[in-house]
XYZ file of C-alpha atoms in Angstrom:
482
model
C -13.683 14.361 0.715
C -12.707 16.465 -2.264
C -12.197 13.355 -4.406
C -15.945 12.644 -4.146
C -16.565 15.690 -6.373
C -14.696 14.127 -9.297
C -16.200 11.455 -11.534
C -13.917 8.575 -12.612
C -13.098 10.180 -15.941
C -9.719 11.145 -17.374
C -9.101 14.903 -17.357
C -6.161 17.321 -17.110
C -6.460 17.138 -13.294
C -6.941 13.367 -13.303
C -4.894 12.048 -16.247
C -4.595 8.464 -14.988
C -7.988 6.733 -14.925
C -8.160 3.306 -16.497
C -11.238 1.187 -17.187
C -10.822 -0.915 -14.045
C -10.611 2.170 -11.837
C -13.673 3.606 -13.571
C -15.659 0.406 -13.065
C -14.751 0.083 -9.398
C -15.438 3.746 -8.561
C -18.816 3.508 -10.337
C -19.642 0.498 -8.172
C -18.648 2.449 -5.054
C -20.811 5.408 -6.115
C -23.743 3.139 -6.979
C -23.745 1.595 -3.514
C -22.636 -1.905 -4.524
C -21.531 -4.131 -1.685
C -17.890 -4.969 -1.221
C -18.718 -8.563 -2.111
C -20.086 -7.317 -5.453
C -16.936 -5.215 -6.009
C -14.552 -8.098 -5.387
C -14.645 -9.527 -8.965
C -13.673 -6.099 -10.313
C -10.702 -6.020 -7.954
C -9.709 -9.486 -9.165
C -9.776 -8.060 -12.718
C -7.475 -5.253 -11.537
C -5.107 -7.848 -10.116
C -5.205 -9.757 -13.387
C -4.328 -6.579 -15.268
C -1.423 -5.963 -12.897
C -0.228 -9.515 -13.459
C -0.348 -9.069 -17.252
C 1.457 -5.727 -17.046
C 4.236 -7.209 -14.956
C 4.645 -10.127 -17.381
C 4.854 -7.801 -20.398
C 7.460 -5.699 -18.603
C 9.456 -8.748 -17.451
C 8.857 -7.981 -13.756
C 8.150 -10.730 -11.269
C 4.675 -10.899 -9.740
C 3.978 -14.490 -8.715
C 1.859 -14.018 -5.608
C -0.669 -11.351 -6.576
C -3.153 -13.269 -8.679
C -2.868 -16.377 -6.471
C -3.793 -14.295 -3.438
C -7.099 -13.309 -5.063
C -8.036 -16.716 -6.483
C -6.888 -19.165 -3.777
C -9.892 -20.060 -1.625
C -8.282 -19.463 1.765
C -6.452 -16.278 0.753
C -9.530 -14.937 -1.000
C -11.543 -15.172 2.214
C -8.881 -13.186 4.049
C -8.718 -10.675 1.204
C -12.455 -10.067 1.409
C -12.223 -9.550 5.169
C -9.449 -6.998 4.747
C -11.363 -5.244 1.982
C -14.364 -4.860 4.281
C -12.247 -2.987 6.827
C -11.706 -0.008 4.482
C -14.245 2.837 4.785
C -16.036 3.475 1.503
C -14.814 7.111 1.110
C -11.207 6.011 1.735
C -11.532 3.170 -0.771
C -12.746 5.614 -3.432
C -9.936 8.078 -2.664
C -7.299 5.346 -2.967
C -8.647 4.008 -6.272
C -8.876 7.550 -7.702
C -5.188 8.137 -6.691
C -6.312 11.205 -4.718
C -5.366 10.158 -1.173
C -2.703 12.881 -0.836
C -5.217 15.545 -1.853
C -7.856 14.198 0.568
C -5.519 13.709 3.551
C -2.862 16.427 3.259
C -4.274 18.296 6.277
C -3.034 16.426 9.338
C -5.894 17.630 11.586
C -8.724 17.348 9.047
C -11.946 15.455 9.637
C -10.974 13.121 6.828
C -8.270 11.683 9.079
C -10.988 10.351 11.363
C -11.579 7.734 8.654
C -8.123 6.201 9.195
C -6.898 3.576 11.632
C -4.104 4.276 14.058
C -0.532 3.650 12.946
C 0.359 1.060 15.554
C 0.958 -2.626 14.965
C 1.106 -4.802 11.855
C -0.555 -3.892 8.585
C -0.172 -2.103 5.236
C 0.262 1.582 4.603
C 0.045 3.962 1.660
C 2.724 6.564 0.920
C 2.122 9.406 -1.483
C 4.518 12.044 -2.843
C 3.150 15.463 -3.699
C 4.475 19.035 -3.752
C 4.520 21.029 -0.524
C 2.166 23.986 -0.539
C -0.187 22.550 -3.166
C -2.753 20.938 -0.856
C -1.735 17.368 -1.703
C -1.531 17.966 -5.463
C 1.545 17.202 -7.542
C 2.778 19.035 -10.667
C 1.594 20.459 -13.958
C 1.988 19.005 -17.427
C 4.807 21.450 -18.109
C 6.595 20.380 -14.902
C 5.939 16.745 -15.763
C 7.825 17.182 -19.039
C 10.753 18.741 -17.186
C 10.747 15.898 -14.696
C 10.779 13.341 -17.515
C 13.732 15.172 -19.123
C 15.744 15.005 -15.897
C 14.970 11.298 -15.536
C 16.024 10.655 -19.112
C 19.348 12.349 -18.359
C 19.632 10.215 -15.227
C 19.048 7.079 -17.259
C 21.699 8.172 -19.794
C 24.211 8.666 -16.951
C 23.521 5.200 -15.542
C 23.890 3.593 -18.975
C 27.165 5.460 -19.605
C 28.706 4.361 -16.306
C 27.483 0.794 -16.826
C 29.023 0.700 -20.311
C 32.368 1.796 -18.853
C 32.113 -0.834 -16.098
C 31.507 -3.517 -18.725
C 34.421 -2.284 -20.884
C 37.119 -0.629 -18.709
C 38.991 0.430 -21.870
C 36.340 3.090 -22.380
C 37.878 6.223 -20.940
C 36.208 9.353 -19.628
C 37.490 11.250 -22.637
C 35.406 8.957 -24.874
C 32.124 10.065 -23.360
C 29.980 12.238 -25.588
C 29.047 15.766 -24.594
C 25.477 14.587 -23.949
C 26.719 11.843 -21.598
C 28.926 14.284 -19.694
C 26.006 16.685 -19.286
C 23.682 13.859 -18.284
C 26.168 12.765 -15.628
C 26.390 16.326 -14.289
C 22.574 16.445 -13.947
C 22.545 13.001 -12.274
C 25.142 14.188 -9.766
C 23.065 17.250 -8.983
C 19.955 15.087 -8.507
C 21.865 12.678 -6.251
C 22.964 15.557 -4.066
C 19.698 17.546 -4.060
C 18.198 16.150 -0.876
C 21.601 15.888 0.804
C 22.221 19.597 0.273
C 18.730 20.413 1.527
C 19.344 18.374 4.651
C 22.722 19.989 5.228
C 21.095 23.401 4.985
C 18.261 22.463 7.339
C 20.183 20.244 9.741
C 23.796 21.337 10.122
C 24.560 18.461 12.442
C 24.757 16.173 9.415
C 28.163 16.454 7.763
C 29.753 14.641 4.870
C 31.866 12.461 7.168
C 28.730 10.856 8.626
C 27.204 9.875 5.303
C 26.868 6.084 4.731
C 28.936 4.266 2.138
C 27.865 3.417 -1.392
C 26.560 -0.052 -0.470
C 23.002 -1.097 -1.235
C 20.865 -3.303 0.961
C 18.199 -4.681 -1.393
C 17.297 -3.765 -4.909
C 14.377 -1.809 -3.517
C 16.493 0.399 -1.235
C 18.482 3.514 -2.006
C 22.092 4.179 -1.125
C 22.869 7.566 0.394
C 26.288 8.046 -1.173
C 26.349 10.979 -3.635
C 28.008 10.695 -7.036
C 31.195 12.591 -7.830
C 32.424 13.945 -11.106
C 36.106 13.265 -11.577
C 38.530 10.795 -12.972
C 36.369 7.957 -11.647
C 32.700 8.409 -12.344
C 30.687 6.389 -9.817
C 27.340 4.801 -10.563
C 24.464 7.234 -9.862
C 22.897 6.718 -6.488
C 19.481 5.398 -7.578
C 20.643 2.882 -10.175
C 19.459 -0.705 -9.745
C 21.888 -2.955 -7.935
C 21.205 -5.749 -10.443
C 24.122 -7.190 -12.379
C 22.976 -5.578 -15.641
C 20.434 -3.149 -17.104
C 20.827 -0.896 -14.084
C 18.561 1.827 -15.505
C 15.569 -0.449 -16.033
C 13.476 0.928 -13.164
C 14.229 4.521 -14.183
C 13.061 3.622 -17.683
C 9.762 2.268 -16.336
C 9.268 5.401 -14.221
C 9.740 7.534 -17.348
C 7.172 5.443 -19.243
C 4.691 5.758 -16.395
C 5.131 9.557 -16.178
C 4.587 9.840 -19.915
C 1.169 8.209 -19.362
C 0.393 10.983 -16.857
C 0.855 13.682 -19.463
C -2.410 15.455 -20.273
C -3.591 17.480 -23.270
C -1.217 20.085 -24.700
C -3.690 22.868 -23.969
C -3.533 22.138 -20.217
C 0.174 22.539 -19.596
C -0.327 24.669 -16.474
C -3.086 22.569 -14.839
C -1.863 21.020 -11.580
C -2.556 17.290 -11.305
C -4.586 16.194 -8.279
C -3.406 12.570 -8.528
C -0.281 11.734 -6.549
C 2.310 9.028 -7.050
C 1.903 6.332 -4.444
C 3.827 3.486 -2.919
C 2.563 0.660 -0.682
C 4.404 -1.150 2.078
C 3.736 -3.505 4.977
C 5.411 -4.109 8.306
C 5.004 -5.705 11.733
C 5.233 -2.160 13.147
C 3.974 0.338 10.578
C 5.027 3.441 12.472
C 8.624 2.228 12.813
C 8.903 1.432 9.103
C 7.637 4.882 8.146
C 10.858 6.452 9.364
C 12.666 5.038 6.321
C 10.536 7.111 3.956
C 10.674 10.531 5.614
C 12.307 13.108 3.358
C 14.421 14.638 6.119
C 17.905 13.777 7.369
C 20.859 12.834 5.171
C 20.306 9.121 5.779
C 16.503 9.286 5.785
C 16.031 7.511 2.443
C 18.722 4.850 2.921
C 16.247 1.965 3.159
C 13.499 3.415 1.022
C 12.389 2.435 -2.455
C 14.819 3.862 -5.033
C 12.136 5.314 -7.272
C 10.557 7.011 -4.248
C 13.905 8.567 -3.344
C 14.743 9.425 -6.981
C 11.394 11.166 -7.514
C 11.835 13.194 -4.336
C 15.388 14.158 -5.351
C 14.302 15.196 -8.862
C 11.536 17.395 -7.465
C 14.017 19.060 -5.159
C 16.391 19.588 -8.103
C 13.487 21.296 -9.881
C 13.025 23.605 -6.833
C 9.755 21.891 -5.957
C 9.646 20.799 -2.316
C 8.612 17.112 -2.123
C 6.133 16.218 0.575
C 5.303 12.705 1.777
C 1.929 11.761 3.229
C 1.843 8.356 4.899
C -1.504 6.748 5.709
C -2.328 3.565 7.675
C -4.963 1.767 5.596
C -5.159 -1.895 6.640
C -4.591 -3.507 10.043
C -3.655 -7.193 10.229
C -4.928 -9.515 12.972
C -3.080 -12.654 11.865
C 0.307 -13.229 10.293
C -0.944 -14.121 6.811
C -2.852 -10.894 6.556
C 0.317 -8.776 6.737
C 1.357 -9.855 3.243
C -2.192 -10.100 1.914
C -2.842 -6.524 3.040
C 0.119 -5.272 1.028
C -1.056 -7.169 -2.076
C -4.618 -5.862 -1.781
C -3.541 -2.246 -1.266
C -1.027 -2.415 -4.130
C -3.808 -3.460 -6.492
C -6.336 -0.910 -5.212
C -3.864 1.985 -5.362
C -2.328 0.968 -8.683
C 1.019 1.572 -7.005
C 3.152 -0.764 -9.124
C 5.398 1.210 -11.468
C 3.946 -0.446 -14.592
C 0.482 0.771 -13.590
C 1.011 4.213 -12.101
C 2.961 4.183 -8.842
C 6.462 3.751 -7.431
C 6.544 0.151 -6.229
C 9.166 -1.905 -8.077
C 9.193 -5.176 -6.146
C 6.580 -7.885 -5.809
C 4.211 -7.268 -2.877
C 3.455 -9.915 -0.274
C 6.934 -11.372 0.109
C 7.665 -10.417 3.720
C 8.960 -13.338 5.803
C 6.531 -14.867 8.308
C 9.224 -16.556 10.362
C 9.244 -13.937 13.140
C 5.656 -12.712 13.417
C 4.503 -10.004 15.824
C 3.353 -10.925 19.310
C -0.219 -12.124 19.711
C -0.888 -9.026 21.804
C -0.143 -6.892 18.739
C -2.601 -8.897 16.634
C -5.194 -8.695 19.421
C -4.783 -4.932 19.537
C -5.384 -4.665 15.796
C -8.410 -6.933 15.993
C -9.954 -4.853 18.758
C -9.170 -1.597 16.956
C -10.794 -2.815 13.741
C -13.734 -4.471 15.459
C -14.599 -2.098 18.281
C -12.850 1.264 17.900
C -14.102 1.874 14.362
C -17.538 0.983 12.857
C -16.580 0.412 9.213
C -15.797 -3.276 9.298
C -19.074 -4.460 10.751
C -21.026 -1.908 8.673
C -19.455 -3.164 5.440
C -19.925 -6.801 6.461
C -23.576 -6.195 7.273
C -24.036 -4.497 3.890
C -22.478 -7.412 2.023
C -24.046 -10.156 4.146
C -27.266 -8.831 5.779
C -27.846 -12.095 7.649
C -24.844 -11.360 9.842
C -26.346 -8.149 11.288
C -27.670 -9.701 14.512
C -24.444 -11.602 15.106
C -22.442 -8.433 14.574
C -24.621 -6.443 16.955
C -24.397 -9.162 19.635
C -20.660 -9.386 19.359
C -20.085 -5.624 19.582
C -21.937 -5.471 22.919
C -19.206 -7.558 24.472
C -16.030 -6.016 25.788
C -12.703 -7.652 24.982
C -11.142 -10.838 23.722
C -11.763 -13.940 25.876
C -9.269 -15.622 28.083
C -8.487 -19.203 27.123
C -10.678 -20.498 29.973
C -13.640 -18.329 29.018
C -13.378 -19.292 25.368
C -13.243 -22.994 26.250
C -16.301 -22.703 28.511
C -18.256 -20.835 25.887
C -17.422 -23.340 23.187
C -18.445 -26.237 25.465
C -21.760 -24.575 26.191
C -22.792 -23.982 22.589
C -20.934 -26.643 20.634
C -24.141 -28.458 19.633
C -23.024 -28.817 16.065
C -20.032 -28.117 13.886
C -21.650 -25.041 12.347
C -22.679 -23.684 15.734
C -19.114 -24.098 16.934
C -17.663 -22.152 13.980
C -20.105 -19.297 14.396
C -19.659 -19.112 18.169
C -15.881 -19.321 17.848
C -15.921 -16.278 15.560
C -18.085 -14.305 17.945
C -16.030 -15.405 20.950
C -12.850 -14.217 19.300
C -14.044 -10.625 19.709
C -14.581 -10.776 23.465
C -12.653 -11.154 26.706
C -15.100 -10.339 29.519
C -18.843 -10.400 30.045
C -19.186 -13.619 28.060
C -21.373 -15.621 30.432
C -24.154 -13.013 30.467
C -24.187 -12.844 26.665
C -24.056 -16.540 25.762
C -27.795 -16.893 25.248
C -27.960 -13.803 23.043
C -25.012 -14.869 20.926
C -26.277 -18.439 20.595
C -29.717 -17.309 19.472
C -28.245 -14.881 16.928
C -25.889 -17.511 15.597
C -28.591 -20.155 15.257
C -30.736 -17.758 13.248
C -27.785 -16.712 11.114
C -26.585 -20.253 10.411
C -30.052 -21.316 9.326
C -29.904 -18.871 6.405
C -26.165 -18.559 5.960
C -24.467 -19.968 2.890
C -20.861 -21.110 2.604
C -19.317 -17.704 1.720
C -20.632 -16.012 4.854
C -19.864 -19.016 7.024
C -16.294 -19.058 5.777
C -15.913 -15.311 6.275
C -16.991 -15.509 9.894
C -14.776 -18.431 10.746
C -11.801 -16.960 8.916
C -11.940 -13.811 11.028
C -10.391 -15.718 13.910
C -8.564 -18.694 12.433
C -7.872 -19.460 8.762
C -6.920 -23.029 9.746
C -10.465 -23.612 11.011
C -11.821 -22.396 7.677
C -9.769 -24.969 5.802
C -10.898 -27.737 8.160
C -14.497 -26.683 7.626
C -14.153 -27.071 3.865
C -12.737 -30.594 4.325
C -15.453 -31.652 6.732
C -18.195 -30.536 4.348
C -16.571 -32.322 1.435
């Protein structure tokens, strides 16, 4: 990967490297285990929590997810599923540059896009090999966003005080509103040029779904000036997210003597879904309604780039697969922290991660598919686990020789055969969760490996193995030991 050539140091090409990124990348490069990296990631989460508090943005679940015993076990498991080169690329904010070629060898380090999990979206400029824009272009982008913020504030002031007439707007406000209107219509015009089947009559109304989603209705200059498309739908301070985006882009600005250097770090956004591939459709920058349900800052950034005659390009990458319902939200939290994708840190996320409802989870078959894909189709999870917890190597090897997940009858028989003690049961249950056929022939091998592992295994590894299948069992185990 090209990102491997760059040290974790701030430069004109990599203007956004903070101390936590530097520490984590150094650990990756030094060969530290993922278990050893975890405290650094907790520090990154703490920093994100502090940033959100200072900026009056709600982040209640992030730090709890890293410090709660049960959630922390699941977080560590998810972390171990990420290949080391991909982890480094994400932390360096260079995923777009590393994965812009859709048929590159780098893509072999990704999971498939099917089923539940968390994904990373990056916005870059088409034709620049996954890179973004120069310092000079960054200043222009900031100027357009400042005009957009002025337009929002002007319309909001008029909404608050209807006695303010259009003729009372200043020349700067009128010009700002003109620019905002052009930005609102930039992608719509592009889509109309490229897809003539979309006409104005088919465009959705000016209603917003959630605060995180963008309306598709363009603004119009006239007697009634409508609120710009990407304003917040909150009751007041509707330009607050645009203001935070401006502040973040100002942090990206490099030295004055490097105005023409193209930045290799992209802006990113993290999401999660029961069906990742289906959710991706909301973020594609094609079609007049394509950004209707996407993050407003994502859509605004794409529209501003188009207004600047830079073609925005999205790269969407599946990073984490979930094999139980709790992991869907935990995966989003973990990836948000690793990517620094919250707007106060360096990305485009504006809402708290990990808040997706668990009331209607995916089918068990979907979770089983993810578990098999992580466990058998790709080697990274068991390699990373073995690196962090060497005592698990034999258990891992024994489990990978088996084929599929067990049927209920096979699992019950296996557990009856080797349930000599509570610890044996937990270890065997974890191994059994990875298999479906060929169990009888492998029982002796698995039992022997588990007995050897349990003899030297401490609580962290024991909890990790049991949590792979059932977080409820992990909690029960803690109680029984206490």
